[in-house]
JSON list of C-alpha atoms in Angstrom, two decimals:
[
{"chain": "A", "resi": 1, "resn": "GLU", "atom": "CA", "xyz": [-21.08, 11.20, -12.15]},
{"chain": "A", "resi": 2, "resn": "PRO", "atom": "CA", "xyz": [-19.23, 7.81, -11.16]},
{"chain": "A", "resi": 3, "resn": "GLU", "atom": "CA", "xyz": [-15.76, 8.23, -10.14]},
{"chain": "A", "resi": 4, "resn": "VAL", "atom": "CA", "xyz": [-13.06, 5.83, -8.93]},
{"chain": "A", "resi": 5, "resn": "THR", "atom": "CA", "xyz": [-12.47, 6.42, -5.13]},
{"chain": "A", "resi": 6, "resn": "GLN", "atom": "CA", "xyz": [-9.17, 5.57, -3.40]},
{"chain": "A", "resi": 7, "resn": "THR", "atom": "CA", "xyz": [-8.25, 5.46, 0.08]},
{"chain": "A", "resi": 8, "resn": "PRO", "atom": "CA", "xyz": [-6.44, 6.35, 2.09]},
{"chain": "A", "resi": 9, "resn": "SER", "atom": "CA", "xyz": [-5.68, 9.80, 0.53]},
{"chain": "A", "resi": 10, "resn": "HIS", "atom": "CA", "xyz": [-2.17, 9.91, 2.39]},
{"chain": "A", "resi": 11, "resn": "GLN", "atom": "CA", "xyz": [-0.44, 7.09, 4.11]},
{"chain": "A", "resi": 12, "resn": "VAL", "atom": "CA", "xyz": [2.95, 7.65, 5.90]},
{"chain": "A", "resi": 13, "resn": "THR", "atom": "CA", "xyz": [4.70, 4.22, 6.78]},
{"chain": "A", "resi": 14, "resn": "GLN", "atom": "CA", "xyz": [7.95, 3.12, 8.02]},
{"chain": "A", "resi": 15, "resn": "MET", "atom": "CA", "xyz": [10.51, 1.57, 5.81]},
{"chain": "A", "resi": 16, "resn": "GLY", "atom": "CA", "xyz": [10.02, -2.31, 5.94]},
{"chain": "A", "resi": 17, "resn": "GLN", "atom": "CA", "xyz": [6.43, -2.09, 6.59]},
{"chain": "A", "resi": 18, "resn": "GLU", "atom": "CA", "xyz": [3.62, -3.55, 4.69]},
{"chain": "A", "resi": 19, "resn": "VAL", "atom": "CA", "xyz": [1.08, -1.11, 3.11]},
{"chain": "A", "resi": 20, "resn": "ILE", "atom": "CA", "xyz": [-2.29, -1.80, 1.29]},
{"chain": "A", "resi": 21, "resn": "LEU", "atom": "CA", "xyz": [-3.83, 0.81, -0.86]},
{"chain": "A", "resi": 22, "resn": "ARG", "atom": "CA", "xyz": [-7.46, 0.49, -1.58]},
{"chain": "A", "resi": 23, "resn": "CYS", "atom": "CA", "xyz": [-9.30, 1.41, -4.52]},
{"chain": "A", "resi": 24, "resn": "VAL", "atom": "CA", "xyz": [-12.94, 1.21, -5.66]},
{"chain": "A", "resi": 25, "resn": "PRO", "atom": "CA", "xyz": [-13.46, 1.16, -9.19]},
{"chain": "A", "resi": 26, "resn": "ILE", "atom": "CA", "xyz": [-16.59, 2.29, -11.10]},
{"chain": "A", "resi": 27, "resn": "SER", "atom": "CA", "xyz": [-19.16, -0.34, -10.72]},
{"chain": "A", "resi": 28, "resn": "ASN", "atom": "CA", "xyz": [-19.80, -1.63, -14.26]},
{"chain": "A", "resi": 29, "resn": "HIS", "atom": "CA", "xyz": [-15.95, -1.23, -15.37]},
{"chain": "A", "resi": 30, "resn": "LEU", "atom": "CA", "xyz": [-14.10, -4.48, -15.97]},
{"chain": "A", "resi": 31, "resn": "TYR", "atom": "CA", "xyz": [-10.40, -3.52, -16.33]},
{"chain": "A", "resi": 32, "resn": "PHE", "atom": "CA", "xyz": [-8.47, -2.04, -13.55]},
{"chain": "A", "resi": 33, "resn": "TYR", "atom": "CA", "xyz": [-5.01, -0.49, -13.24]},
{"chain": "A", "resi": 34, "resn": "TRP", "atom": "CA", "xyz": [-2.43, 0.89, -10.71]},
{"chain": "A", "resi": 35, "resn": "TYR", "atom": "CA", "xyz": [-0.11, 3.59, -11.93]},
{"chain": "A", "resi": 36, "resn": "ARG", "atom": "CA", "xyz": [2.41, 5.56, -9.70]},
{"chain": "A", "resi": 37, "resn": "GLN", "atom": "CA", "xyz": [3.83, 9.09, -9.85]},
{"chain": "A", "resi": 38, "resn": "ILE", "atom": "CA", "xyz": [6.99, 9.86, -8.07]},
{"chain": "A", "resi": 39, "resn": "LEU", "atom": "CA", "xyz": [6.81, 13.58, -7.08]},
{"chain": "A", "resi": 40, "resn": "GLY", "atom": "CA", "xyz": [7.40, 15.95, -10.00]},
{"chain": "A", "resi": 41, "resn": "GLN", "atom": "CA", "xyz": [7.86, 12.88, -12.46]},
{"chain": "A", "resi": 42, "resn": "LYS", "atom": "CA", "xyz": [5.68, 11.33, -15.10]},
{"chain": "A", "resi": 43, "resn": "VAL", "atom": "CA", "xyz": [2.98, 8.78, -14.41]},
{"chain": "A", "resi": 44, "resn": "GLU", "atom": "CA", "xyz": [4.22, 5.25, -14.50]},
{"chain": "A", "resi": 45, "resn": "PHE", "atom": "CA", "xyz": [2.28, 1.98, -15.41]},
{"chain": "A", "resi": 46, "resn": "LEU", "atom": "CA", "xyz": [2.45, -0.45, -12.74]},
{"chain": "A", "resi": 47, "resn": "VAL", "atom": "CA", "xyz": [-0.16, -3.18, -13.49]},
{"chain": "A", "resi": 48, "resn": "SER", "atom": "CA", "xyz": [-3.31, -4.05, -14.95]},
{"chain": "A", "resi": 49, "resn": "PHE", "atom": "CA", "xyz": [-5.88, -6.56, -14.05]},
{"chain": "A", "resi": 50, "resn": "TYR", "atom": "CA", "xyz": [-8.72, -8.35, -15.96]},
{"chain": "A", "resi": 51, "resn": "ASN", "atom": "CA", "xyz": [-10.78, -11.20, -15.14]},
{"chain": "A", "resi": 52, "resn": "ASN", "atom": "CA", "xyz": [-9.13, -11.79, -11.92]},
{"chain": "A", "resi": 53, "resn": "GLU", "atom": "CA", "xyz": [-5.56, -11.89, -12.85]},
{"chain": "A", "resi": 54, "resn": "ILE", "atom": "CA", "xyz": [-2.85, -9.79, -13.95]},
{"chain": "A", "resi": 55, "resn": "SER", "atom": "CA", "xyz": [-2.77, -9.08, -17.37]},
{"chain": "A", "resi": 56, "resn": "GLU", "atom": "CA", "xyz": [0.21, -6.98, -17.87]},
{"chain": "A", "resi": 57, "resn": "LYS", "atom": "CA", "xyz": [2.90, -5.53, -15.71]},
{"chain": "A", "resi": 58, "resn": "SER", "atom": "CA", "xyz": [5.92, -3.24, -15.61]},
{"chain": "A", "resi": 59, "resn": "GLU", "atom": "CA", "xyz": [9.43, -3.95, -14.43]},
{"chain": "A", "resi": 60, "resn": "ILE", "atom": "CA", "xyz": [8.33, -1.74, -11.54]},
{"chain": "A", "resi": 61, "resn": "PHE", "atom": "CA", "xyz": [5.86, -4.29, -10.41]},
{"chain": "A", "resi": 62, "resn": "ASP", "atom": "CA", "xyz": [8.24, -6.70, -8.52]},
{"chain": "A", "resi": 63, "resn": "ASP", "atom": "CA", "xyz": [7.72, -9.49, -6.31]},
{"chain": "A", "resi": 64, "resn": "GLN", "atom": "CA", "xyz": [7.40, -6.95, -3.32]},
{"chain": "A", "resi": 65, "resn": "PHE", "atom": "CA", "xyz": [3.91, -5.93, -5.05]},
{"chain": "A", "resi": 66, "resn": "SER", "atom": "CA", "xyz": [0.72, -7.59, -5.68]},
{"chain": "A", "resi": 67, "resn": "VAL", "atom": "CA", "xyz": [-2.78, -7.07, -6.54]},
{"chain": "A", "resi": 68, "resn": "GLU", "atom": "CA", "xyz": [-6.08, -8.27, -5.45]},
{"chain": "A", "resi": 69, "resn": "ARG", "atom": "CA", "xyz": [-9.65, -7.81, -6.00]},
{"chain": "A", "resi": 70, "resn": "PRO", "atom": "CA", "xyz": [-10.91, -9.47, -2.95]},
{"chain": "A", "resi": 71, "resn": "ASP", "atom": "CA", "xyz": [-14.67, -8.93, -2.96]},
{"chain": "A", "resi": 72, "resn": "GLY", "atom": "CA", "xyz": [-15.82, -7.73, -6.20]},
{"chain": "A", "resi": 73, "resn": "SER", "atom": "CA", "xyz": [-15.90, -4.03, -5.43]},
{"chain": "A", "resi": 74, "resn": "ASN", "atom": "CA", "xyz": [-12.35, -3.40, -4.08]},
{"chain": "A", "resi": 75, "resn": "PHE", "atom": "CA", "xyz": [-9.29, -3.44, -5.94]},
{"chain": "A", "resi": 76, "resn": "THR", "atom": "CA", "xyz": [-6.13, -3.45, -3.73]},
{"chain": "A", "resi": 77, "resn": "LEU", "atom": "CA", "xyz": [-2.28, -2.73, -4.24]},
{"chain": "A", "resi": 78, "resn": "LYS", "atom": "CA", "xyz": [-0.12, -4.32, -1.67]},
{"chain": "A", "resi": 79, "resn": "ILE", "atom": "CA", "xyz": [3.60, -3.41, -1.04]},
{"chain": "A", "resi": 80, "resn": "ARG", "atom": "CA", "xyz": [4.90, -6.15, 1.20]},
{"chain": "A", "resi": 81, "resn": "SER", "atom": "CA", "xyz": [8.26, -4.29, 2.45]},
{"chain": "A", "resi": 82, "resn": "THR", "atom": "CA", "xyz": [8.28, -0.60, 1.63]},
{"chain": "A", "resi": 83, "resn": "LYS", "atom": "CA", "xyz": [11.43, 1.14, 0.68]},
{"chain": "A", "resi": 84, "resn": "LEU", "atom": "CA", "xyz": [11.94, 4.84, 0.58]},
{"chain": "A", "resi": 85, "resn": "GLU", "atom": "CA", "xyz": [11.84, 4.91, -3.09]},
{"chain": "A", "resi": 86, "resn": "ASP", "atom": "CA", "xyz": [8.30, 3.66, -3.03]},
{"chain": "A", "resi": 87, "resn": "SER", "atom": "CA", "xyz": [7.08, 6.99, -1.98]},
{"chain": "A", "resi": 88, "resn": "ALA", "atom": "CA", "xyz": [4.88, 8.33, -4.66]},
{"chain": "A", "resi": 89, "resn": "MET", "atom": "CA", "xyz": [1.26, 8.95, -5.39]},
{"chain": "A", "resi": 90, "resn": "TYR", "atom": "CA", "xyz": [-0.32, 5.93, -6.59]},
{"chain": "A", "resi": 91, "resn": "PHE", "atom": "CA", "xyz": [-3.35, 6.37, -8.82]},
{"chain": "A", "resi": 92, "resn": "CYS", "atom": "CA", "xyz": [-6.21, 3.42, -9.31]},
{"chain": "A", "resi": 93, "resn": "ALA", "atom": "CA", "xyz": [-7.92, 3.46, -12.85]},
{"chain": "A", "resi": 94, "resn": "SER", "atom": "CA", "xyz": [-10.65, 1.56, -14.25]},
{"chain": "A", "resi": 95, "resn": "ARG", "atom": "CA", "xyz": [-12.02, 1.05, -17.56]},
{"chain": "A", "resi": 96, "resn": "ILE", "atom": "CA", "xyz": [-15.45, -0.38, -18.99]},
{"chain": "A", "resi": 97, "resn": "LEU", "atom": "CA", "xyz": [-14.27, -2.07, -21.68]},
{"chain": "A", "resi": 98, "resn": "PHE", "atom": "CA", "xyz": [-11.56, -2.74, -24.27]},
{"chain": "A", "resi": 99, "resn": "LEU", "atom": "CA", "xyz": [-12.59, -1.07, -27.15]},
{"chain": "A", "resi": 100, "resn": "GLY", "atom": "CA", "xyz": [-11.62, 2.13, -28.99]},
{"chain": "A", "resi": 101, "resn": "GLY", "atom": "CA", "xyz": [-13.47, 5.06, -27.57]},
{"chain": "A", "resi": 102, "resn": "THR", "atom": "CA", "xyz": [-13.37, 3.98, -24.00]},
{"chain": "A", "resi": 103, "resn": "GLU", "atom": "CA", "xyz": [-10.52, 5.10, -21.97]},
{"chain": "A", "resi": 104, "resn": "ALA", "atom": "CA", "xyz": [-9.97, 4.63, -18.20]},
{"chain": "A", "resi": 105, "resn": "PHE", "atom": "CA", "xyz": [-10.90, 6.75, -15.35]},
{"chain": "A", "resi": 106, "resn": "PHE", "atom": "CA", "xyz": [-8.35, 7.76, -12.49]},
{"chain": "A", "resi": 107, "resn": "GLY", "atom": "CA", "xyz": [-8.70, 8.24, -8.99]},
{"chain": "A", "resi": 108, "resn": "GLN", "atom": "CA", "xyz": [-7.66, 10.81, -6.92]},
{"chain": "A", "resi": 109, "resn": "GLY", "atom": "CA", "xyz": [-4.64, 8.92, -5.72]},
{"chain": "A", "resi": 110, "resn": "THR", "atom": "CA", "xyz": [-3.11, 8.02, -2.44]},
{"chain": "A", "resi": 111, "resn": "ARG", "atom": "CA", "xyz": [0.07, 9.68, -1.60]},
{"chain": "A", "resi": 112, "resn": "LEU", "atom": "CA", "xyz": [2.46, 7.08, 0.05]},
{"chain": "A", "resi": 113, "resn": "THR", "atom": "CA", "xyz": [5.33, 8.55, 2.15]},
{"chain": "A", "resi": 114, "resn": "VAL", "atom": "CA", "xyz": [8.00, 5.99, 3.17]},
{"chain": "A", "resi": 115, "resn": "VAL", "atom": "CA", "xyz": [10.01, 7.06, 6.17]},
{"chain": "B", "resi": 1, "resn": "GLY", "atom": "CA", "xyz": [10.41, 0.26, -23.11]},
{"chain": "B", "resi": 2, "resn": "GLN", "atom": "CA", "xyz": [8.66, 3.05, -24.89]},
{"chain": "B", "resi": 3, "resn": "GLN", "atom": "CA", "xyz": [9.43, 6.45, -24.31]},
{"chain": "B", "resi": 4, "resn": "LEU", "atom": "CA", "xyz": [7.32, 9.75, -24.93]},
{"chain": "B", "resi": 5, "resn": "ASN", "atom": "CA", "xyz": [9.11, 13.22, -25.01]},
{"chain": "B", "resi": 6, "resn": "GLN", "atom": "CA", "xyz": [6.81, 15.94, -24.41]},
{"chain": "B", "resi": 7, "resn": "SER", "atom": "CA", "xyz": [7.76, 19.32, -24.75]},
{"chain": "B", "resi": 8, "resn": "PRO", "atom": "CA", "xyz": [7.88, 22.11, -23.41]},
{"chain": "B", "resi": 9, "resn": "GLN", "atom": "CA", "xyz": [8.27, 21.10, -19.75]},
{"chain": "B", "resi": 10, "resn": "SER", "atom": "CA", "xyz": [7.01, 24.15, -18.81]},
{"chain": "B", "resi": 11, "resn": "MET", "atom": "CA", "xyz": [4.91, 27.26, -20.08]},
{"chain": "B", "resi": 12, "resn": "PHE", "atom": "CA", "xyz": [4.37, 30.76, -18.45]},
{"chain": "B", "resi": 13, "resn": "ILE", "atom": "CA", "xyz": [1.75, 32.66, -20.74]},
{"chain": "B", "resi": 14, "resn": "GLN", "atom": "CA", "xyz": [-0.50, 35.69, -20.37]},
{"chain": "B", "resi": 15, "resn": "GLU", "atom": "CA", "xyz": [-4.28, 35.05, -20.08]},
{"chain": "B", "resi": 16, "resn": "GLY", "atom": "CA", "xyz": [-5.88, 34.85, -23.63]},
{"chain": "B", "resi": 17, "resn": "GLU", "atom": "CA", "xyz": [-2.95, 33.53, -25.43]},
{"chain": "B", "resi": 18, "resn": "ASP", "atom": "CA", "xyz": [-2.81, 30.30, -27.40]},
{"chain": "B", "resi": 19, "resn": "VAL", "atom": "CA", "xyz": [-0.65, 27.38, -26.26]},
{"chain": "B", "resi": 20, "resn": "SER", "atom": "CA", "xyz": [0.88, 24.66, -28.09]},
{"chain": "B", "resi": 21, "resn": "MET", "atom": "CA", "xyz": [2.53, 21.48, -26.62]},
{"chain": "B", "resi": 22, "resn": "ASN", "atom": "CA", "xyz": [3.61, 18.10, -28.22]},
{"chain": "B", "resi": 23, "resn": "CYS", "atom": "CA", "xyz": [4.80, 14.74, -27.74]},
{"chain": "B", "resi": 24, "resn": "THR", "atom": "CA", "xyz": [6.99, 12.52, -29.88]},
{"chain": "B", "resi": 25, "resn": "SER", "atom": "CA", "xyz": [8.13, 9.08, -29.77]},
{"chain": "B", "resi": 26, "resn": "SER", "atom": "CA", "xyz": [10.60, 6.95, -31.64]},
{"chain": "B", "resi": 27, "resn": "SER", "atom": "CA", "xyz": [7.71, 4.09, -31.32]},
{"chain": "B", "resi": 28, "resn": "ILE", "atom": "CA", "xyz": [4.58, 3.83, -33.02]},
{"chain": "B", "resi": 29, "resn": "PHE", "atom": "CA", "xyz": [1.25, 4.50, -31.13]},
{"chain": "B", "resi": 30, "resn": "ASN", "atom": "CA", "xyz": [-2.28, 3.09, -31.81]},
{"chain": "B", "resi": 31, "resn": "THR", "atom": "CA", "xyz": [-4.07, 5.64, -29.48]},
{"chain": "B", "resi": 32, "resn": "TRP", "atom": "CA", "xyz": [-2.96, 9.21, -28.31]},
{"chain": "B", "resi": 33, "resn": "LEU", "atom": "CA", "xyz": [-4.39, 10.66, -25.11]},
{"chain": "B", "resi": 34, "resn": "TRP", "atom": "CA", "xyz": [-4.20, 13.92, -23.40]},
{"chain": "B", "resi": 35, "resn": "TYR", "atom": "CA", "xyz": [-4.72, 14.44, -19.66]},
{"chain": "B", "resi": 36, "resn": "LYS", "atom": "CA", "xyz": [-4.90, 17.48, -17.37]},
{"chain": "B", "resi": 37, "resn": "GLN", "atom": "CA", "xyz": [-3.68, 17.04, -13.66]},
{"chain": "B", "resi": 38, "resn": "ASP", "atom": "CA", "xyz": [-4.50, 19.53, -11.15]},
{"chain": "B", "resi": 39, "resn": "PRO", "atom": "CA", "xyz": [-2.46, 19.69, -7.96]},
{"chain": "B", "resi": 40, "resn": "GLY", "atom": "CA", "xyz": [-3.13, 16.82, -5.46]},
{"chain": "B", "resi": 41, "resn": "GLU", "atom": "CA", "xyz": [-5.69, 15.01, -8.31]},
{"chain": "B", "resi": 42, "resn": "GLY", "atom": "CA", "xyz": [-5.64, 12.36, -10.69]},
{"chain": "B", "resi": 43, "resn": "PRO", "atom": "CA", "xyz": [-5.07, 12.69, -14.38]},
{"chain": "B", "resi": 44, "resn": "VAL", "atom": "CA", "xyz": [-8.52, 13.68, -16.05]},
{"chain": "B", "resi": 45, "resn": "LEU", "atom": "CA", "xyz": [-8.64, 12.85, -19.86]},
{"chain": "B", "resi": 46, "resn": "LEU", "atom": "CA", "xyz": [-9.19, 15.70, -22.42]},
{"chain": "B", "resi": 47, "resn": "ILE", "atom": "CA", "xyz": [-8.94, 14.21, -25.72]},
{"chain": "B", "resi": 48, "resn": "ALA", "atom": "CA", "xyz": [-8.78, 10.74, -27.08]},
{"chain": "B", "resi": 49, "resn": "LEU", "atom": "CA", "xyz": [-7.17, 10.04, -30.53]},
{"chain": "B", "resi": 50, "resn": "TYR", "atom": "CA", "xyz": [-7.32, 6.77, -32.34]},
{"chain": "B", "resi": 51, "resn": "LYS", "atom": "CA", "xyz": [-6.63, 7.21, -36.06]},
{"chain": "B", "resi": 52, "resn": "ALA", "atom": "CA", "xyz": [-3.14, 8.64, -37.68]},
{"chain": "B", "resi": 53, "resn": "GLY", "atom": "CA", "xyz": [-4.10, 12.28, -38.96]},
{"chain": "B", "resi": 54, "resn": "GLU", "atom": "CA", "xyz": [-7.18, 12.53, -36.81]},
{"chain": "B", "resi": 55, "resn": "LEU", "atom": "CA", "xyz": [-7.95, 16.03, -35.64]},
{"chain": "B", "resi": 56, "resn": "THR", "atom": "CA", "xyz": [-10.29, 16.44, -32.50]},
{"chain": "B", "resi": 57, "resn": "SER", "atom": "CA", "xyz": [-11.68, 19.41, -30.61]},
{"chain": "B", "resi": 58, "resn": "ASN", "atom": "CA", "xyz": [-12.91, 19.67, -27.17]},
{"chain": "B", "resi": 59, "resn": "GLY", "atom": "CA", "xyz": [-13.79, 23.33, -26.47]},
{"chain": "B", "resi": 60, "resn": "ARG", "atom": "CA", "xyz": [-10.98, 25.55, -26.81]},
{"chain": "B", "resi": 61, "resn": "LEU", "atom": "CA", "xyz": [-8.63, 22.51, -26.99]},
{"chain": "B", "resi": 62, "resn": "THR", "atom": "CA", "xyz": [-7.69, 20.94, -30.25]},
{"chain": "B", "resi": 63, "resn": "ALA", "atom": "CA", "xyz": [-5.44, 17.86, -30.58]},
{"chain": "B", "resi": 64, "resn": "GLN", "atom": "CA", "xyz": [-4.18, 15.84, -33.50]},
{"chain": "B", "resi": 65, "resn": "PHE", "atom": "CA", "xyz": [-2.80, 12.35, -34.20]},
{"chain": "B", "resi": 66, "resn": "GLY", "atom": "CA", "xyz": [0.37, 12.61, -36.21]},
{"chain": "B", "resi": 67, "resn": "ILE", "atom": "CA", "xyz": [0.48, 10.72, -39.56]},
{"chain": "B", "resi": 68, "resn": "THR", "atom": "CA", "xyz": [3.49, 9.03, -38.55]},
{"chain": "B", "resi": 69, "resn": "ARG", "atom": "CA", "xyz": [1.71, 7.84, -35.53]},
{"chain": "B", "resi": 70, "resn": "LYS", "atom": "CA", "xyz": [4.98, 8.84, -33.69]},
{"chain": "B", "resi": 71, "resn": "ASP", "atom": "CA", "xyz": [3.85, 12.31, -32.32]},
{"chain": "B", "resi": 72, "resn": "SER", "atom": "CA", "xyz": [0.72, 14.38, -31.31]},
{"chain": "B", "resi": 73, "resn": "PHE", "atom": "CA", "xyz": [0.17, 18.01, -30.16]},
{"chain": "B", "resi": 74, "resn": "LEU", "atom": "CA", "xyz": [-2.38, 19.70, -28.16]},
{"chain": "B", "resi": 75, "resn": "ASN", "atom": "CA", "xyz": [-3.42, 23.35, -28.60]},
{"chain": "B", "resi": 76, "resn": "ILE", "atom": "CA", "xyz": [-5.31, 25.40, -26.13]},
{"chain": "B", "resi": 77, "resn": "SER", "atom": "CA", "xyz": [-6.96, 28.67, -27.51]},
{"chain": "B", "resi": 78, "resn": "ALA", "atom": "CA", "xyz": [-7.50, 31.80, -25.49]},
{"chain": "B", "resi": 79, "resn": "SER", "atom": "CA", "xyz": [-6.03, 30.46, -22.29]},
{"chain": "B", "resi": 80, "resn": "ILE", "atom": "CA", "xyz": [-8.00, 31.26, -19.02]},
{"chain": "B", "resi": 81, "resn": "PRO", "atom": "CA", "xyz": [-6.44, 30.96, -15.41]},
{"chain": "B", "resi": 82, "resn": "SER", "atom": "CA", "xyz": [-8.49, 27.57, -15.10]},
{"chain": "B", "resi": 83, "resn": "ASP", "atom": "CA", "xyz": [-6.18, 26.20, -17.59]},
{"chain": "B", "resi": 84, "resn": "VAL", "atom": "CA", "xyz": [-3.47, 26.29, -15.14]},
{"chain": "B", "resi": 85, "resn": "GLY", "atom": "CA", "xyz": [-2.20, 22.39, -14.43]},
{"chain": "B", "resi": 86, "resn": "ILE", "atom": "CA", "xyz": [0.11, 19.86, -15.76]},
{"chain": "B", "resi": 87, "resn": "TYR", "atom": "CA", "xyz": [-0.77, 18.36, -19.24]},
{"chain": "B", "resi": 88, "resn": "PHE", "atom": "CA", "xyz": [0.01, 15.02, -20.01]},
{"chain": "B", "resi": 89, "resn": "CYS", "atom": "CA", "xyz": [0.28, 12.98, -23.36]},
{"chain": "B", "resi": 90, "resn": "ALA", "atom": "CA", "xyz": [-0.07, 9.36, -23.10]},
{"chain": "B", "resi": 91, "resn": "GLY", "atom": "CA", "xyz": [0.22, 6.84, -25.76]},
{"chain": "B", "resi": 92, "resn": "ARG", "atom": "CA", "xyz": [-1.05, 3.26, -26.16]},
{"chain": "B", "resi": 93, "resn": "GLY", "atom": "CA", "xyz": [1.60, 1.06, -28.20]},
{"chain": "B", "resi": 94, "resn": "ALA", "atom": "CA", "xyz": [0.77, -0.93, -31.31]},
{"chain": "B", "resi": 95, "resn": "MET", "atom": "CA", "xyz": [2.34, -4.05, -29.77]},
{"chain": "B", "resi": 96, "resn": "ASN", "atom": "CA", "xyz": [-0.02, -4.31, -26.78]},
{"chain": "B", "resi": 97, "resn": "ASN", "atom": "CA", "xyz": [-2.34, -6.42, -27.94]},
{"chain": "B", "resi": 98, "resn": "ASN", "atom": "CA", "xyz": [-3.85, -8.00, -24.54]},
{"chain": "B", "resi": 99, "resn": "ALA", "atom": "CA", "xyz": [-6.56, -6.89, -22.45]},
{"chain": "B", "resi": 100, "resn": "GLY", "atom": "CA", "xyz": [-4.38, -4.65, -20.29]},
{"chain": "B", "resi": 101, "resn": "ASN", "atom": "CA", "xyz": [-3.28, -1.93, -22.68]},
{"chain": "B", "resi": 102, "resn": "MET", "atom": "CA", "xyz": [-0.89, 0.05, -20.43]},
{"chain": "B", "resi": 103, "resn": "LEU", "atom": "CA", "xyz": [-0.61, 3.59, -21.21]},
{"chain": "B", "resi": 104, "resn": "THR", "atom": "CA", "xyz": [2.75, 5.22, -21.46]},
{"chain": "B", "resi": 105, "resn": "PHE", "atom": "CA", "xyz": [2.84, 9.06, -20.17]},
{"chain": "B", "resi": 106, "resn": "GLY", "atom": "CA", "xyz": [5.14, 11.92, -21.36]},
{"chain": "B", "resi": 107, "resn": "GLY", "atom": "CA", "xyz": [6.87, 13.89, -18.84]},
{"chain": "B", "resi": 108, "resn": "GLY", "atom": "CA", "xyz": [4.19, 16.52, -18.69]},
{"chain": "B", "resi": 109, "resn": "THR", "atom": "CA", "xyz": [3.79, 20.29, -19.55]},
{"chain": "B", "resi": 110, "resn": "ARG", "atom": "CA", "xyz": [3.42, 22.74, -16.68]},
{"chain": "B", "resi": 111, "resn": "LEU", "atom": "CA", "xyz": [1.20, 25.48, -17.79]},
{"chain": "B", "resi": 112, "resn": "MET", "atom": "CA", "xyz": [1.16, 28.81, -15.67]},
{"chain": "B", "resi": 113, "resn": "VAL", "atom": "CA", "xyz": [-1.48, 31.51, -16.70]},
{"chain": "B", "resi": 114, "resn": "LYS", "atom": "CA", "xyz": [-0.93, 34.90, -15.70]},
{"chain": "B", "resi": 115, "resn": "PRO", "atom": "CA", "xyz": [-4.13, 36.84, -15.55]}
]
């Protein structure tokens, strides 16, 4: 069964450093998402991406965050200068179509720890 | 922003018992989804609901989209040990008419099953 894959599974970084989280969405999917989950809390929407541009973003997704689809297969989330409160599980998701009856598949997540 | 209130926060039940959890919101949602999350994994879709009043089953799981479009419940019948995990409701709001269609997640219900 096709799946969304994320790398690395765990990233530890020093405060102030830049990190790039990588995702390979399911190959024929058109809509891509990043969500995050702070430990023990609910999943929160960060950003959605379609047709090579951001289509929606939340208040969390400030100037420190950016997304890119550099090569037609990868979908990346960059955090320019990490803060302690950026520590969370980051989930990538992809969706084939924007239609009722088709929902996004989530990856297994990248655990980001900022120290 | 839109908020989903999910209850109960946790449940500890005996194997074989039925389980019920629900989500409510002050906002209308066009879509209600129920996910399960195992430790260290991403959310996995269990049931998707697209019409007010819709009642849908997936094996031992049954979920309903409330008539008011502001609530949904998930029932699990005859629970088994592998039902252990965190269950999240998620809604897609009526006002999100763009291609992104972010999901708003509830706080989760942690289910523990005693064999």
